[in-house]
Amino acid sequence: MERTYVMIKPDGVQRNLVGEIISRFEKKGFKIAGLKMLQLDRAMAEKHYKEHIGKPFFEALAAYITSGPVVAMVLEGKDVVSTARAMNGATNPANSGAGTIRGDYAIEVGRNVIHGSDSVESAAREIGIYFTEKELCEYQMVLDRWIYE
Ligand code: DAT
Ligand code: MG
């Protein structure tokens, strides 16, 4: 089963969207393998967004992502990397469809509420930034046979 890293950004926490967002992934059928709240410091922001260091928006992005607590989670399921990205919606909420998290809850690219890994490789790297192996739970969900054929 595939795993991805999803993070509710500081605006999502401040806007009381934590329960709503987690609920969407639960209802979809994905399994929560890890979950925690933390606040990123500058070093973690640079680690997380290393491919964006030096871009014009990086300083604003780093200030935003470190501005308050985030909710970090690891989700598990079939094709969860691409499906969670689709559920999050396009990077710029102006282009995110209705029914996606960003489409429903965000307006500007610099306050787009949620992060999701963009590939299986990024997911493994990002999960490693936020979680130790011991913090990830392996368990059976009794509903799995009603979600997977
Ligand atoms: P995503 O979060 O969809 O993976 P990304 O990795 O390209 O998007 O960028 C990371 C974050 O940086 C994104 O969620 C919002 C911000 N960002 C990206 N492009 C931007 C831009 N052109 N102007 C301002 N912020 C931007
Ligand atoms: Mg990205």
PDB file of C-alpha atoms and ligand atoms in Angstrom:
ATOM      1  CA  MET A   1       0.000   0.000   0.000  1.00  0.00           C
ATOM      2  CA  GLU A   2       1.207   3.492  -0.886  1.00  0.00           C
ATOM      3  CA  ARG A   3       1.793   6.234   1.676  1.00  0.00           C
ATOM      4  CA  THR A   4       1.726  10.006   1.322  1.00  0.00           C
ATOM      5  CA  TYR A   5       2.485  13.011   3.487  1.00  0.00           C
ATOM      6  CA  VAL A   6      -0.335  15.508   3.985  1.00  0.00           C
ATOM      7  CA  MET A   7      -0.094  18.632   6.094  1.00  0.00           C
ATOM      8  CA  ILE A   8      -2.791  21.064   7.166  1.00  0.00           C
ATOM      9  CA  LYS A   9      -1.010  24.415   6.990  1.00  0.00           C
ATOM     10  CA  PRO A  10      -1.199  27.149   9.681  1.00  0.00           C
ATOM     11  CA  ASP A  11      -4.196  28.833   8.015  1.00  0.00           C
ATOM     12  CA  GLY A  12      -6.114  25.553   8.007  1.00  0.00           C
ATOM     13  CA  VAL A  13      -5.507  25.169  11.736  1.00  0.00           C
ATOM     14  CA  GLN A  14      -6.438  28.797  12.490  1.00  0.00           C
ATOM     15  CA  ARG A  15      -9.592  28.526  10.398  1.00  0.00           C
ATOM     16  CA  ASN A  16     -10.833  25.454  12.291  1.00  0.00           C
ATOM     17  CA  LEU A  17     -10.588  23.202   9.232  1.00  0.00           C
ATOM     18  CA  VAL A  18      -8.640  20.377  10.894  1.00  0.00           C
ATOM     19  CA  GLY A  19     -11.613  18.107  11.565  1.00  0.00           C
ATOM     20  CA  GLU A  20     -13.218  18.817   8.205  1.00  0.00           C
ATOM     21  CA  ILE A  21     -10.055  18.056   6.254  1.00  0.00           C
ATOM     22  CA  ILE A  22      -9.144  14.884   8.142  1.00  0.00           C
ATOM     23  CA  SER A  23     -12.749  13.777   7.773  1.00  0.00           C
ATOM     24  CA  ARG A  24     -12.564  14.031   3.983  1.00  0.00           C
ATOM     25  CA  PHE A  25      -9.612  11.643   3.839  1.00  0.00           C
ATOM     26  CA  GLU A  26     -11.220   9.279   6.343  1.00  0.00           C
ATOM     27  CA  LYS A  27     -14.484   9.213   4.414  1.00  0.00           C
ATOM     28  CA  LYS A  28     -12.612   8.571   1.171  1.00  0.00           C
ATOM     29  CA  GLY A  29     -11.330   5.369   2.729  1.00  0.00           C
ATOM     30  CA  PHE A  30      -7.691   6.225   3.376  1.00  0.00           C
ATOM     31  CA  LYS A  31      -6.071   4.995   6.545  1.00  0.00           C
ATOM     32  CA  ILE A  32      -4.341   7.403   8.927  1.00  0.00           C
ATOM     33  CA  ALA A  33      -0.941   5.875   9.648  1.00  0.00           C
ATOM     34  CA  GLY A  34       0.509   8.851  11.548  1.00  0.00           C
ATOM     35  CA  LEU A  35      -0.824  12.116  12.969  1.00  0.00           C
ATOM     36  CA  LYS A  36       0.668  14.969  14.989  1.00  0.00           C
ATOM     37  CA  MET A  37       0.630  18.716  15.545  1.00  0.00           C
ATOM     38  CA  LEU A  38       3.824  20.752  15.460  1.00  0.00           C
ATOM     39  CA  GLN A  39       5.181  24.151  14.500  1.00  0.00           C
ATOM     40  CA  LEU A  40       7.870  24.284  11.812  1.00  0.00           C
ATOM     41  CA  ASP A  41      11.002  26.350  12.350  1.00  0.00           C
ATOM     42  CA  ARG A  42      12.979  27.946   9.538  1.00  0.00           C
ATOM     43  CA  ALA A  43      15.267  24.915   9.150  1.00  0.00           C
ATOM     44  CA  MET A  44      12.301  22.566   8.764  1.00  0.00           C
ATOM     45  CA  ALA A  45      10.672  24.922   6.274  1.00  0.00           C
ATOM     46  CA  GLU A  46      13.844  24.874   4.182  1.00  0.00           C
ATOM     47  CA  LYS A  47      13.990  21.099   4.387  1.00  0.00           C
ATOM     48  CA  HIS A  48      10.346  20.656   3.438  1.00  0.00           C
ATOM     49  CA  TYR A  49      10.414  23.178   0.588  1.00  0.00           C
ATOM     50  CA  LYS A  50      14.024  22.687  -0.514  1.00  0.00           C
ATOM     51  CA  GLU A  51      13.111  22.710  -4.228  1.00  0.00           C
ATOM     52  CA  HIS A  52      11.658  26.218  -3.798  1.00  0.00           C
ATOM     53  CA  ILE A  53      14.600  27.879  -2.002  1.00  0.00           C
ATOM     54  CA  GLY A  54      15.660  30.941  -3.988  1.00  0.00           C
ATOM     55  CA  LYS A  55      12.361  31.371  -5.831  1.00  0.00           C
ATOM     56  CA  PRO A  56      10.675  34.793  -5.557  1.00  0.00           C
ATOM     57  CA  PHE A  57       7.889  33.478  -3.314  1.00  0.00           C
ATOM     58  CA  PHE A  58      10.140  31.464  -0.987  1.00  0.00           C
ATOM     59  CA  GLU A  59      10.512  34.041   1.820  1.00  0.00           C
ATOM     60  CA  ALA A  60       6.750  34.581   2.023  1.00  0.00           C
ATOM     61  CA  LEU A  61       6.209  30.824   1.908  1.00  0.00           C
ATOM     62  CA  ALA A  62       8.714  30.205   4.725  1.00  0.00           C
ATOM     63  CA  ALA A  63       7.149  32.954   6.880  1.00  0.00           C
ATOM     64  CA  TYR A  64       3.670  31.529   6.298  1.00  0.00           C
ATOM     65  CA  ILE A  65       4.502  27.892   6.917  1.00  0.00           C
ATOM     66  CA  THR A  66       6.303  28.713  10.192  1.00  0.00           C
ATOM     67  CA  SER A  67       3.633  31.172  11.384  1.00  0.00           C
ATOM     68  CA  GLY A  68       1.686  28.722  13.535  1.00  0.00           C
ATOM     69  CA  PRO A  69       1.087  25.048  14.237  1.00  0.00           C
ATOM     70  CA  VAL A  70       0.400  22.596  11.434  1.00  0.00           C
ATOM     71  CA  VAL A  71      -1.197  19.162  11.485  1.00  0.00           C
ATOM     72  CA  ALA A  72       1.067  16.543   9.932  1.00  0.00           C
ATOM     73  CA  MET A  73      -0.262  13.200   8.774  1.00  0.00           C
ATOM     74  CA  VAL A  74       0.652  10.111   6.856  1.00  0.00           C
ATOM     75  CA  LEU A  75      -2.146   8.580   4.833  1.00  0.00           C
ATOM     76  CA  GLU A  76      -2.115   5.087   3.427  1.00  0.00           C
ATOM     77  CA  GLY A  77      -4.080   3.518   0.596  1.00  0.00           C
ATOM     78  CA  LYS A  78      -4.201   2.572  -3.059  1.00  0.00           C
ATOM     79  CA  ASP A  79      -2.799   5.420  -5.234  1.00  0.00           C
ATOM     80  CA  VAL A  80      -2.997   7.726  -2.211  1.00  0.00           C
ATOM     81  CA  VAL A  81      -0.236  10.092  -3.464  1.00  0.00           C
ATOM     82  CA  SER A  82      -2.045  11.172  -6.626  1.00  0.00           C
ATOM     83  CA  THR A  83      -5.531  10.853  -5.131  1.00  0.00           C
ATOM     84  CA  ALA A  84      -4.711  13.073  -2.138  1.00  0.00           C
ATOM     85  CA  ARG A  85      -3.209  15.653  -4.555  1.00  0.00           C
ATOM     86  CA  ALA A  86      -6.443  15.560  -6.551  1.00  0.00           C
ATOM     87  CA  MET A  87      -8.494  15.958  -3.372  1.00  0.00           C
ATOM     88  CA  ASN A  88      -6.318  18.954  -2.381  1.00  0.00           C
ATOM     89  CA  GLY A  89      -6.842  20.658  -5.749  1.00  0.00           C
ATOM     90  CA  ALA A  90      -4.560  22.832  -7.869  1.00  0.00           C
ATOM     91  CA  THR A  91      -1.768  24.788  -6.139  1.00  0.00           C
ATOM     92  CA  ASN A  92      -3.501  28.096  -6.864  1.00  0.00           C
ATOM     93  CA  PRO A  93      -7.017  27.960  -5.373  1.00  0.00           C
ATOM     94  CA  ALA A  94      -8.176  30.197  -8.241  1.00  0.00           C
ATOM     95  CA  ASN A  95      -7.717  27.104 -10.427  1.00  0.00           C
ATOM     96  CA  SER A  96      -8.827  24.456  -7.920  1.00  0.00           C
ATOM     97  CA  GLY A  97     -12.146  22.903  -8.774  1.00  0.00           C
ATOM     98  CA  ALA A  98     -15.156  23.017  -6.487  1.00  0.00           C
ATOM     99  CA  GLY A  99     -15.193  19.926  -4.322  1.00  0.00           C
ATOM    100  CA  THR A 100     -11.446  20.027  -3.735  1.00  0.00           C
ATOM    101  CA  ILE A 101     -10.079  21.226  -0.400  1.00  0.00           C
ATOM    102  CA  ARG A 102      -8.374  24.277  -1.887  1.00  0.00           C
ATOM    103  CA  GLY A 103     -11.316  24.924  -4.209  1.00  0.00           C
ATOM    104  CA  ASP A 104     -13.750  24.893  -1.315  1.00  0.00           C
ATOM    105  CA  TYR A 105     -11.701  26.572   1.419  1.00  0.00           C
ATOM    106  CA  ALA A 106      -9.028  28.819  -0.084  1.00  0.00           C
ATOM    107  CA  ILE A 107      -8.702  31.882  -2.313  1.00  0.00           C
ATOM    108  CA  GLU A 108      -5.004  32.752  -2.612  1.00  0.00           C
ATOM    109  CA  VAL A 109      -1.952  30.634  -3.474  1.00  0.00           C
ATOM    110  CA  GLY A 110      -0.118  31.913  -0.395  1.00  0.00           C
ATOM    111  CA  ARG A 111      -2.924  30.670   1.896  1.00  0.00           C
ATOM    112  CA  ASN A 112      -3.839  27.405   0.269  1.00  0.00           C
ATOM    113  CA  VAL A 113      -4.569  25.468   3.470  1.00  0.00           C
ATOM    114  CA  ILE A 114      -3.033  22.095   2.676  1.00  0.00           C
ATOM    115  CA  HIS A 115       0.063  20.296   1.421  1.00  0.00           C
ATOM    116  CA  GLY A 116       0.294  16.896  -0.254  1.00  0.00           C
ATOM    117  CA  SER A 117       3.373  15.085  -1.570  1.00  0.00           C
ATOM    118  CA  ASP A 118       3.741  15.276  -5.367  1.00  0.00           C
ATOM    119  CA  SER A 119       5.233  11.794  -5.967  1.00  0.00           C
ATOM    120  CA  VAL A 120       5.951   8.519  -4.212  1.00  0.00           C
ATOM    121  CA  GLU A 121       9.611   9.600  -3.873  1.00  0.00           C
ATOM    122  CA  SER A 122       8.680  12.998  -2.369  1.00  0.00           C
ATOM    123  CA  ALA A 123       6.279  11.243  -0.011  1.00  0.00           C
ATOM    124  CA  ALA A 124       9.028   8.988   1.353  1.00  0.00           C
ATOM    125  CA  ARG A 125      11.349  11.975   1.804  1.00  0.00           C
ATOM    126  CA  GLU A 126       8.694  14.149   3.470  1.00  0.00           C
ATOM    127  CA  ILE A 127       7.424  11.379   5.754  1.00  0.00           C
ATOM    128  CA  GLY A 128      11.032  10.976   6.909  1.00  0.00           C
ATOM    129  CA  ILE A 129      11.234  14.675   7.807  1.00  0.00           C
ATOM    130  CA  TYR A 130       8.215  14.556  10.102  1.00  0.00           C
ATOM    131  CA  PHE A 131       7.843  11.021  11.418  1.00  0.00           C
ATOM    132  CA  THR A 132      10.025   8.308  12.867  1.00  0.00           C
ATOM    133  CA  GLU A 133       9.230   4.713  11.925  1.00  0.00           C
ATOM    134  CA  LYS A 134       7.903   4.140  15.467  1.00  0.00           C
ATOM    135  CA  GLU A 135       5.383   6.962  15.061  1.00  0.00           C
ATOM    136  CA  LEU A 136       3.750   5.249  12.077  1.00  0.00           C
ATOM    137  CA  CYS A 137       1.107   2.687  12.950  1.00  0.00           C
ATOM    138  CA  GLU A 138       0.433  -0.500  11.068  1.00  0.00           C
ATOM    139  CA  TYR A 139      -3.016  -1.866  11.743  1.00  0.00           C
ATOM    140  CA  GLN A 140      -5.935  -3.505  10.002  1.00  0.00           C
ATOM    141  CA  MET A 141      -9.106  -1.562   9.345  1.00  0.00           C
ATOM    142  CA  VAL A 142     -12.203  -3.747   9.576  1.00  0.00           C
ATOM    143  CA  LEU A 143     -13.807  -1.644   6.847  1.00  0.00           C
ATOM    144  CA  ASP A 144     -11.077  -2.418   4.306  1.00  0.00           C
ATOM    145  CA  ARG A 145     -13.068  -5.173   2.613  1.00  0.00           C
ATOM    146  CA  TRP A 146     -15.874  -2.650   2.054  1.00  0.00           C
ATOM    147  CA  ILE A 147     -13.424  -0.182   0.512  1.00  0.00           C
ATOM    148  CA  TYR A 148     -11.230  -2.531  -1.552  1.00  0.00           C
ATOM    149  CA  GLU A 149     -12.507  -5.418  -3.685  1.00  0.00           C
TER     150      GLU A 149
HETATM  151  P1  DAT B   1       1.996  22.339  -4.185  1.00  0.00           P
HETATM  152  O1  DAT B   1       1.792  22.822  -2.764  1.00  0.00           O
HETATM  153  O2  DAT B   1       0.694  22.237  -4.908  1.00  0.00           O
HETATM  154  O3  DAT B   1       2.816  21.073  -4.260  1.00  0.00           O
HETATM  155  P2  DAT B   1       4.363  23.757  -5.100  1.00  0.00           P
HETATM  156  O4  DAT B   1       5.170  22.634  -4.552  1.00  0.00           O
HETATM  157  O5  DAT B   1       4.628  24.182  -6.503  1.00  0.00           O
HETATM  158  O6  DAT B   1       2.795  23.475  -4.963  1.00  0.00           O
HETATM  159  O7  DAT B   1       4.578  25.038  -4.185  1.00  0.00           O
HETATM  160  C1  DAT B   1       4.627  24.916  -2.771  1.00  0.00           C
HETATM  161  C2  DAT B   1       3.843  26.042  -2.170  1.00  0.00           C
HETATM  162  O8  DAT B   1       4.468  27.284  -2.482  1.00  0.00           O
HETATM  163  C3  DAT B   1       2.424  26.164  -2.696  1.00  0.00           C
HETATM  164  O9  DAT B   1       1.506  25.359  -1.987  1.00  0.00           O
HETATM  165  C4  DAT B   1       2.139  27.611  -2.528  1.00  0.00           C
HETATM  166  C5  DAT B   1       3.490  28.270  -2.743  1.00  0.00           C
HETATM  167  N1  DAT B   1       3.646  28.723  -4.139  1.00  0.00           N
HETATM  168  C6  DAT B   1       3.899  27.959  -5.207  1.00  0.00           C
HETATM  169  N2  DAT B   1       3.974  28.682  -6.320  1.00  0.00           N
HETATM  170  C7  DAT B   1       3.762  29.964  -5.949  1.00  0.00           C
HETATM  171  C8  DAT B   1       3.717  31.209  -6.630  1.00  0.00           C
HETATM  172  N3  DAT B   1       3.896  31.274  -7.946  1.00  0.00           N
HETATM  173  N4  DAT B   1       3.458  32.320  -5.904  1.00  0.00           N
HETATM  174  C9  DAT B   1       3.275  32.256  -4.580  1.00  0.00           C
HETATM  175  N5  DAT B   1       3.298  31.111  -3.865  1.00  0.00           N
HETATM  176  C10 DAT B   1       3.548  29.985  -4.535  1.00  0.00           C
HETATM  177 MG    MG B   2       4.805  20.744  -3.878  1.00  0.00          MG
END
